[in-house]
mmCIF file of C-alpha atoms and ligand atoms in Angstrom:
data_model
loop_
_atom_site.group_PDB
_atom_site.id
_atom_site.type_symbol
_atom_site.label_atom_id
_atom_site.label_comp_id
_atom_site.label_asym_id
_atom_site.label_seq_id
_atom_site.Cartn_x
_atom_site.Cartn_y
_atom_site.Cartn_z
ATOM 1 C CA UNK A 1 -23.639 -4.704 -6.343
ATOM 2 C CA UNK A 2 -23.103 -4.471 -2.808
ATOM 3 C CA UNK A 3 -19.396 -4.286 -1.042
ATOM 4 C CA UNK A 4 -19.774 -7.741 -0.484
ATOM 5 C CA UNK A 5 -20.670 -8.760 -4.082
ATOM 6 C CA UNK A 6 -17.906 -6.917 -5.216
ATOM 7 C CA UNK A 7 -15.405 -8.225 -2.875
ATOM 8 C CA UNK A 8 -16.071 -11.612 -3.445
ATOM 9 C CA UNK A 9 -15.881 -11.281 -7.348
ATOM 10 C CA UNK A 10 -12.472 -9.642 -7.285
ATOM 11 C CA UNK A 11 -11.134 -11.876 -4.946
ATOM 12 C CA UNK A 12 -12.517 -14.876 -7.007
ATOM 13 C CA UNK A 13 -10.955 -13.830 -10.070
ATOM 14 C CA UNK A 14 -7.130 -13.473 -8.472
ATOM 15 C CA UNK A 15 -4.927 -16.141 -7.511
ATOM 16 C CA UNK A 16 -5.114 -17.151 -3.949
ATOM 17 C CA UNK A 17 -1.595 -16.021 -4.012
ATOM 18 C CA UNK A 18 -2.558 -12.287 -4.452
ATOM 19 C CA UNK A 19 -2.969 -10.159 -1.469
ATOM 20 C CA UNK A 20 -5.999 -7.795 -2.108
ATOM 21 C CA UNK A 21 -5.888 -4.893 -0.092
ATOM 22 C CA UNK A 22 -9.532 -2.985 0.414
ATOM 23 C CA UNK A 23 -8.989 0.503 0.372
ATOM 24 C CA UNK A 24 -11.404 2.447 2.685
ATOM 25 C CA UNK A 25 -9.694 5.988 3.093
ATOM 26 C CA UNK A 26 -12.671 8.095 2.650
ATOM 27 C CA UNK A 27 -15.307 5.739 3.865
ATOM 28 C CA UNK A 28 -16.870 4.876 6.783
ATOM 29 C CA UNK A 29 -15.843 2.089 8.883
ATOM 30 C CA UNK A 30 -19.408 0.597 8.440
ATOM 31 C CA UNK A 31 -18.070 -0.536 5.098
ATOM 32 C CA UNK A 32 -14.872 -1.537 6.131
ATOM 33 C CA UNK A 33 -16.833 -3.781 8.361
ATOM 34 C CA UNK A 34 -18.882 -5.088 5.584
ATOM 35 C CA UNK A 35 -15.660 -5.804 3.287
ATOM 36 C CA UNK A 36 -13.891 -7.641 6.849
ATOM 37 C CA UNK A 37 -17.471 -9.230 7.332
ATOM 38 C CA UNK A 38 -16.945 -10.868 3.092
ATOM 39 C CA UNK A 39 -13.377 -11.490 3.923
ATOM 40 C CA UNK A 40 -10.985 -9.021 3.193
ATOM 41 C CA UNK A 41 -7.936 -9.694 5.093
ATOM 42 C CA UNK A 42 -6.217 -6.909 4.305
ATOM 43 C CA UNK A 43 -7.285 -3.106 4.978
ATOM 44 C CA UNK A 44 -5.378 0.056 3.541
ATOM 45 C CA UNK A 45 -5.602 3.496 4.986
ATOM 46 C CA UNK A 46 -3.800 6.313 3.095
ATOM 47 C CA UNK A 47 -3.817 8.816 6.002
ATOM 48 C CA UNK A 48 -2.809 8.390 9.812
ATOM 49 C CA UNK A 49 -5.810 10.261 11.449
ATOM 50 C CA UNK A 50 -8.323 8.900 9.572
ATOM 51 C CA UNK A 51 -7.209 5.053 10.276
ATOM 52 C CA UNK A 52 -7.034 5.951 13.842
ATOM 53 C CA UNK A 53 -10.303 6.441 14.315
ATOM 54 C CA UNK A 54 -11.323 3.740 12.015
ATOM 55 C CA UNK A 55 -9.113 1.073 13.718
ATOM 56 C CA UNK A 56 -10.590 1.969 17.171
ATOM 57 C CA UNK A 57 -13.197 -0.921 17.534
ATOM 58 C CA UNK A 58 -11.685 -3.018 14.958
ATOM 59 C CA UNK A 59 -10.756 -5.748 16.895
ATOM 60 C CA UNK A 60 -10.478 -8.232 13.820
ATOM 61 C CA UNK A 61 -7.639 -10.053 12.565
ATOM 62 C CA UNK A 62 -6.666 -7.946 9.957
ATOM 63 C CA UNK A 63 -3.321 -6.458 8.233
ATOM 64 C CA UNK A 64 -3.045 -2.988 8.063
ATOM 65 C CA UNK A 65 -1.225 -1.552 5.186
ATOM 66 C CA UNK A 66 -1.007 2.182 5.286
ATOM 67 C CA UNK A 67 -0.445 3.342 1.828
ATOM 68 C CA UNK A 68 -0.206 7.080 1.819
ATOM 69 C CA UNK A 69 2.458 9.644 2.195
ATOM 70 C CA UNK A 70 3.815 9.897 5.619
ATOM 71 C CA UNK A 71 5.509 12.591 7.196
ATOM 72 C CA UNK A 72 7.638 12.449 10.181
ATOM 73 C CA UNK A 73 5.451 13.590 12.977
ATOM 74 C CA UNK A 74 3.014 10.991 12.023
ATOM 75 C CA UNK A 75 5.181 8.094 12.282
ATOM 76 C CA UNK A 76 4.700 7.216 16.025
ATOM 77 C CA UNK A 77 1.234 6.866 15.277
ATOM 78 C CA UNK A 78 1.692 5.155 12.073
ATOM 79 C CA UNK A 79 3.845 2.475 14.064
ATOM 80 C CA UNK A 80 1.449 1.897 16.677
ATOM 81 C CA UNK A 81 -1.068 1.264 14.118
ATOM 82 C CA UNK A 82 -0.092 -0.487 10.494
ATOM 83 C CA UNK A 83 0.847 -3.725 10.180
ATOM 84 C CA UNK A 84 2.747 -2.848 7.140
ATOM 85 C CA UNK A 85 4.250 1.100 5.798
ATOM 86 C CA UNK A 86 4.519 0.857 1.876
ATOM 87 C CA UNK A 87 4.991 4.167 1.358
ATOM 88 C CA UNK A 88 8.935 4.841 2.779
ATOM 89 C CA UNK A 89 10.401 7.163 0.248
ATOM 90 C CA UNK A 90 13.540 8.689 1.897
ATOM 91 C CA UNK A 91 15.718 8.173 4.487
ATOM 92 C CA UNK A 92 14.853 10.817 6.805
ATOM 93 C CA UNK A 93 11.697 8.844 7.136
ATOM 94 C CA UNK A 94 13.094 5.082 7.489
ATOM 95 C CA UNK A 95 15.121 7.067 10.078
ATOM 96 C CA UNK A 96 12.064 8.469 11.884
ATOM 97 C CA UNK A 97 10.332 5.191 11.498
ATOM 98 C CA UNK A 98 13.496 3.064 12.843
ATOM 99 C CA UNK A 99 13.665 5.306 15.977
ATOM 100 C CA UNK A 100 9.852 5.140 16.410
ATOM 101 C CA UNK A 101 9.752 1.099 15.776
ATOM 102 C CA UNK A 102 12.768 0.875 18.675
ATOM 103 C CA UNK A 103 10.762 2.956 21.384
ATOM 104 C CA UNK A 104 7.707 0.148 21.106
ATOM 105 C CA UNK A 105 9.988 -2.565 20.687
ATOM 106 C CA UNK A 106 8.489 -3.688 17.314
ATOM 107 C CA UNK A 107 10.540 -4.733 13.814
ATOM 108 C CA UNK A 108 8.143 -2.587 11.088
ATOM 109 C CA UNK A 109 7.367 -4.554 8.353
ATOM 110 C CA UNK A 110 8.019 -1.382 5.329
ATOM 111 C CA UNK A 111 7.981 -1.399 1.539
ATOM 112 C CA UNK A 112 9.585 0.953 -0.414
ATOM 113 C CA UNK A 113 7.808 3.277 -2.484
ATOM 114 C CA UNK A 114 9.086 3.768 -6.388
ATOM 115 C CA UNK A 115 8.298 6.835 -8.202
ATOM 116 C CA UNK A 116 9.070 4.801 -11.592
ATOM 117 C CA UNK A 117 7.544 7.799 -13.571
ATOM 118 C CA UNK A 118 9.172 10.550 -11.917
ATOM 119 C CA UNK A 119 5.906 12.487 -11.599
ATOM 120 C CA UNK A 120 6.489 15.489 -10.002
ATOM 121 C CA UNK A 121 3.389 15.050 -7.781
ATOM 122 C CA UNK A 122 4.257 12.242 -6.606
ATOM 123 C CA UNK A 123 5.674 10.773 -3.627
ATOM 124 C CA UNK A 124 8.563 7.331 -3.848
ATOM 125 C CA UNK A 125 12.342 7.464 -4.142
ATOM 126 C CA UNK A 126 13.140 8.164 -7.666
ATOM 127 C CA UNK A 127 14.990 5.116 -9.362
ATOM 128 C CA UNK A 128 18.594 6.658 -8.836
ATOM 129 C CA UNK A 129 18.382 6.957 -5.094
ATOM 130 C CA UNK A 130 16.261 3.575 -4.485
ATOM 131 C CA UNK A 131 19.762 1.702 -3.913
ATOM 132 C CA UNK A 132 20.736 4.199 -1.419
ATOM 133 C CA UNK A 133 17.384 3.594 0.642
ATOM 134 C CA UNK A 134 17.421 0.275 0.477
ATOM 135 C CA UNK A 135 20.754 0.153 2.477
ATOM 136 C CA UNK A 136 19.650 2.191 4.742
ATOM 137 C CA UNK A 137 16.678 0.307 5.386
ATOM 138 C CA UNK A 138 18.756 -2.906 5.382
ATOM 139 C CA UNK A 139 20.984 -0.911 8.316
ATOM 140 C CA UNK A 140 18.038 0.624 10.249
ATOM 141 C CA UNK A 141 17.455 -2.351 13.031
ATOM 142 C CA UNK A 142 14.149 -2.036 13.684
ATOM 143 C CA UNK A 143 13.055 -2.398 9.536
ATOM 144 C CA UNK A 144 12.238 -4.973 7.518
ATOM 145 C CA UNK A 145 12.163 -4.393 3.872
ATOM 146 C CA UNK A 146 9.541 -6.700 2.656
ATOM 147 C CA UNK A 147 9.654 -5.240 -0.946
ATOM 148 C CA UNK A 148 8.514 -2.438 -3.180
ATOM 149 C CA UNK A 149 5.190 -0.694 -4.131
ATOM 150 C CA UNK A 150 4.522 1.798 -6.791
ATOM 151 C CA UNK A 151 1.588 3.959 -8.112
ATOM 152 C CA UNK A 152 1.247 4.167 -11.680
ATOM 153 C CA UNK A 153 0.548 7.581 -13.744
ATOM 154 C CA UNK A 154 -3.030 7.832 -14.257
ATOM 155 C CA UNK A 155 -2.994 7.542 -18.078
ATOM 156 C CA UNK A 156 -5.673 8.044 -20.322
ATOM 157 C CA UNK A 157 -4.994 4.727 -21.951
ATOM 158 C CA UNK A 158 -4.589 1.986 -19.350
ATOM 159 C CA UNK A 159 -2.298 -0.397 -21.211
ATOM 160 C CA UNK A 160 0.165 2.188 -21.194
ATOM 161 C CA UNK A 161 0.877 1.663 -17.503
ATOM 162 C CA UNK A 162 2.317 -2.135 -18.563
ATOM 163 C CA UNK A 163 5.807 -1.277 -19.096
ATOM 164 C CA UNK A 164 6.432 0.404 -16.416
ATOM 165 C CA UNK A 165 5.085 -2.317 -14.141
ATOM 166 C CA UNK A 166 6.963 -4.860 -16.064
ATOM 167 C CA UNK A 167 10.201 -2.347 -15.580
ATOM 168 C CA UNK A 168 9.222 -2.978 -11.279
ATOM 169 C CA UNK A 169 8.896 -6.672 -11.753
ATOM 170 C CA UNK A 170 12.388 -6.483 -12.789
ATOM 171 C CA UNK A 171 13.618 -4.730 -10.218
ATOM 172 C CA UNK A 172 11.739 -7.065 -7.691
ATOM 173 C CA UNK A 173 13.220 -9.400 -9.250
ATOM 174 C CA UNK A 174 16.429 -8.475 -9.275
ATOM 175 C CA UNK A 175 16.419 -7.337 -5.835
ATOM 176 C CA UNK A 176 14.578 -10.361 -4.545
ATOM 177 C CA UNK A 177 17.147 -12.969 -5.388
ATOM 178 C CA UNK A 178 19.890 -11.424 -3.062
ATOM 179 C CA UNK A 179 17.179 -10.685 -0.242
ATOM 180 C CA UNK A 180 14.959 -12.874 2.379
ATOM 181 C CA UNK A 181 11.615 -11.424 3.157
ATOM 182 C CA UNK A 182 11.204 -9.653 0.043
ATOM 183 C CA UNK A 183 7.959 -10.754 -0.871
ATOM 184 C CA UNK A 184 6.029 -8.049 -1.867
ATOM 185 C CA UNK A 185 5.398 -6.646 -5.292
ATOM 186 C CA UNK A 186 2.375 -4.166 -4.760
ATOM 187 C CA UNK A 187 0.898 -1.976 -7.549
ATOM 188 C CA UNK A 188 -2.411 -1.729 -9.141
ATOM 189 C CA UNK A 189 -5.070 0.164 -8.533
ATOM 190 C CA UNK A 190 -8.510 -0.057 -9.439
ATOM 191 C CA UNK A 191 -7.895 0.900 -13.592
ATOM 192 C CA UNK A 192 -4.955 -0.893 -13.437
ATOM 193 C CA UNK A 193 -4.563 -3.636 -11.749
ATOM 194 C CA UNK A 194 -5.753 -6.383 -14.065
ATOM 195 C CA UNK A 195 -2.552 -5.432 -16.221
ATOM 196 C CA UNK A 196 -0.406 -5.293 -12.369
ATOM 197 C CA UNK A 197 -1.249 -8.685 -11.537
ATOM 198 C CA UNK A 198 -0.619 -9.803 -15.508
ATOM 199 C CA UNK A 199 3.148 -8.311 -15.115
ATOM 200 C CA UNK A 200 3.120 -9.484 -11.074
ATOM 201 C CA UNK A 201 2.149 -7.838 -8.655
ATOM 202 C CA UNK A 202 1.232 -9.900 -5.537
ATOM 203 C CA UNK A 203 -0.226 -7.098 -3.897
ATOM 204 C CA UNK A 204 -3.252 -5.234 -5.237
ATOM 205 C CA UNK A 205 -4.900 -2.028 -3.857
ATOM 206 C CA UNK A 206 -8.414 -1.430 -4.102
ATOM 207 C CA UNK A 207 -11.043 1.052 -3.285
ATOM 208 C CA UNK A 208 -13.653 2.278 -5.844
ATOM 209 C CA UNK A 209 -13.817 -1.444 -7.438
ATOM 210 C CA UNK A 210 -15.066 -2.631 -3.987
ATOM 211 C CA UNK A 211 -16.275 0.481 -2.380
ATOM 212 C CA UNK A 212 -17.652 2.331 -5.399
ATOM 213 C CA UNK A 213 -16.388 6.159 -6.215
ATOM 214 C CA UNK A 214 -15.773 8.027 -3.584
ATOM 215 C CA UNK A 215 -16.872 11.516 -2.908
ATOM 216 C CA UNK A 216 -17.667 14.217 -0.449
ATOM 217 C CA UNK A 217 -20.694 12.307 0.650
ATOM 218 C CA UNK A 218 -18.832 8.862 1.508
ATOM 219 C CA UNK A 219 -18.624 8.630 5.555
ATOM 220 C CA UNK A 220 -17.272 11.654 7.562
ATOM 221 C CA UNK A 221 -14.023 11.730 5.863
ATOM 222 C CA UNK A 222 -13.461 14.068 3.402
ATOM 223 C CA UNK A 223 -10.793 14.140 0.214
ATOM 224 C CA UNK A 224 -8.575 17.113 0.124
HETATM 225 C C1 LIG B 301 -6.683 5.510 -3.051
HETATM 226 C C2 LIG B 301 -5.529 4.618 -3.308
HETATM 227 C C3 LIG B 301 -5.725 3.360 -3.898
HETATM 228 C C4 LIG B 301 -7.077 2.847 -4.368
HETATM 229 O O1 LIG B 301 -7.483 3.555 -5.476
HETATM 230 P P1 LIG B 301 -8.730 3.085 -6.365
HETATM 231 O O2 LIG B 301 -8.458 3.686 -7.680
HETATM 232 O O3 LIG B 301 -9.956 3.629 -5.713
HETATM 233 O O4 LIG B 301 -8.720 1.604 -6.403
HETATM 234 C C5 LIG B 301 -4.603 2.561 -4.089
HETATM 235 N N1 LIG B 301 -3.372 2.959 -3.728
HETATM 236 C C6 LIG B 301 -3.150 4.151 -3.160
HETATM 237 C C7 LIG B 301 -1.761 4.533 -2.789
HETATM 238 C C8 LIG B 301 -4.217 5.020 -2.930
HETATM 239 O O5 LIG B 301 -3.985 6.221 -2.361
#
């Protein structure tokens, strides 16, 4: 199946309420095109660099979600470029990101990454701290916390992912009833996300579902 084919029978099979969010890190900007061109509205990068060069002749309407760790000498970039940051973990960077967002005058859409599982590996504000971050955010002027995302463990057996995205439904939940522009619930990946969207996510990120696997060959971007 092409990109296009596979676009279109994801996006057929979620709610129209669902964002679906083609991930091309590691892939040529011919297929981004080709997922734009099938109508994905919604494009995630997971590094800066890379999405800079990608974005340079993308003159489409499109939301930009960057969805991979960012550190503090990237944010500038990362400002001038995504639509929306879900991947704020601390407050040193909602701090670097609030300064950044002042000097071009913008409000930056962010949502806060969870590390739910407390994998070591991983990047998002570990459960205990999350209410700390979220003040800050909620003080930093030039924020706007428009909810949470998280990254489930990559488990052998997919279902057992569930309960821990039920446990950030709650929490969204929670949260969400206090709070105005907390919309988004994002989590599910490709193995996953069938069981996200079942426990609620409205924000789904794809890449080897649409794109296919990727691997040293895919574009000029290389995994490291
Ligand atoms: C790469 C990536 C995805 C997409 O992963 P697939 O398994 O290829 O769907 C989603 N979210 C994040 C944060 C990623 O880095």
């Amino acid at each position: 199946m092409s990109v296009a084919e596979n676009f279109r029978a994801i996006r057929a099979k979620l709610n129209d309420k669902i964002i679906l969010v083609a991930v091309t890190k590691n892939h040529g900007v011919e297929l981004m095109r080709e997922a734009i061109d099938a109508g994905a509205k919604n494009i995630g990068e997971n590094r800066v660099q890379e999405a800079a060069e990608k974005f340079q002749n993308l003159n489409r309407e499109v939301t930009r979600h960057l969805i991979g760790h960012l550190q503090t000498n990237k944010v500038k970039q990362a400002v001038k470029l995504f639509d929306l940051i879900e991947s704020v973990d601390s407050q040193h960077l909602a701090a670097a990101l609030d300064k950044a967002a002042a000097q071009f005058g913008k409000v930056q859409d962010v949502l806060i990454q969870v590390n739910l599982a407390r994998e070591v590996q991983k990047s998002g504000v570990l459960p205990e701290d999350l209410d700390a971050l979220i003040n800050f955010v909620d003080d930093a002027k030039n924020l706007r916390l428009r909810g949470l995302m998280m990254i489930a463990p990559n488990f052998s057996e997919v279902e057992q992912c569930r309960p821990l995205f039920r446990q950030m439904r709650k929490l969204f939940d929670e949260l969400k009833t206090s709070r105005k522009d907390f919309d988004f619930l994002s989590m599910g990946m490709t193995h996953d996300y069938e069981i996200a969207v079942e426990e609620g996510a409205n924000v789904v990120r794809l890449g080897t579902a649409i794109f296919g696997e990727r691997s040293l060959t895919n574009g000029n971007y290389r995994q490291v």
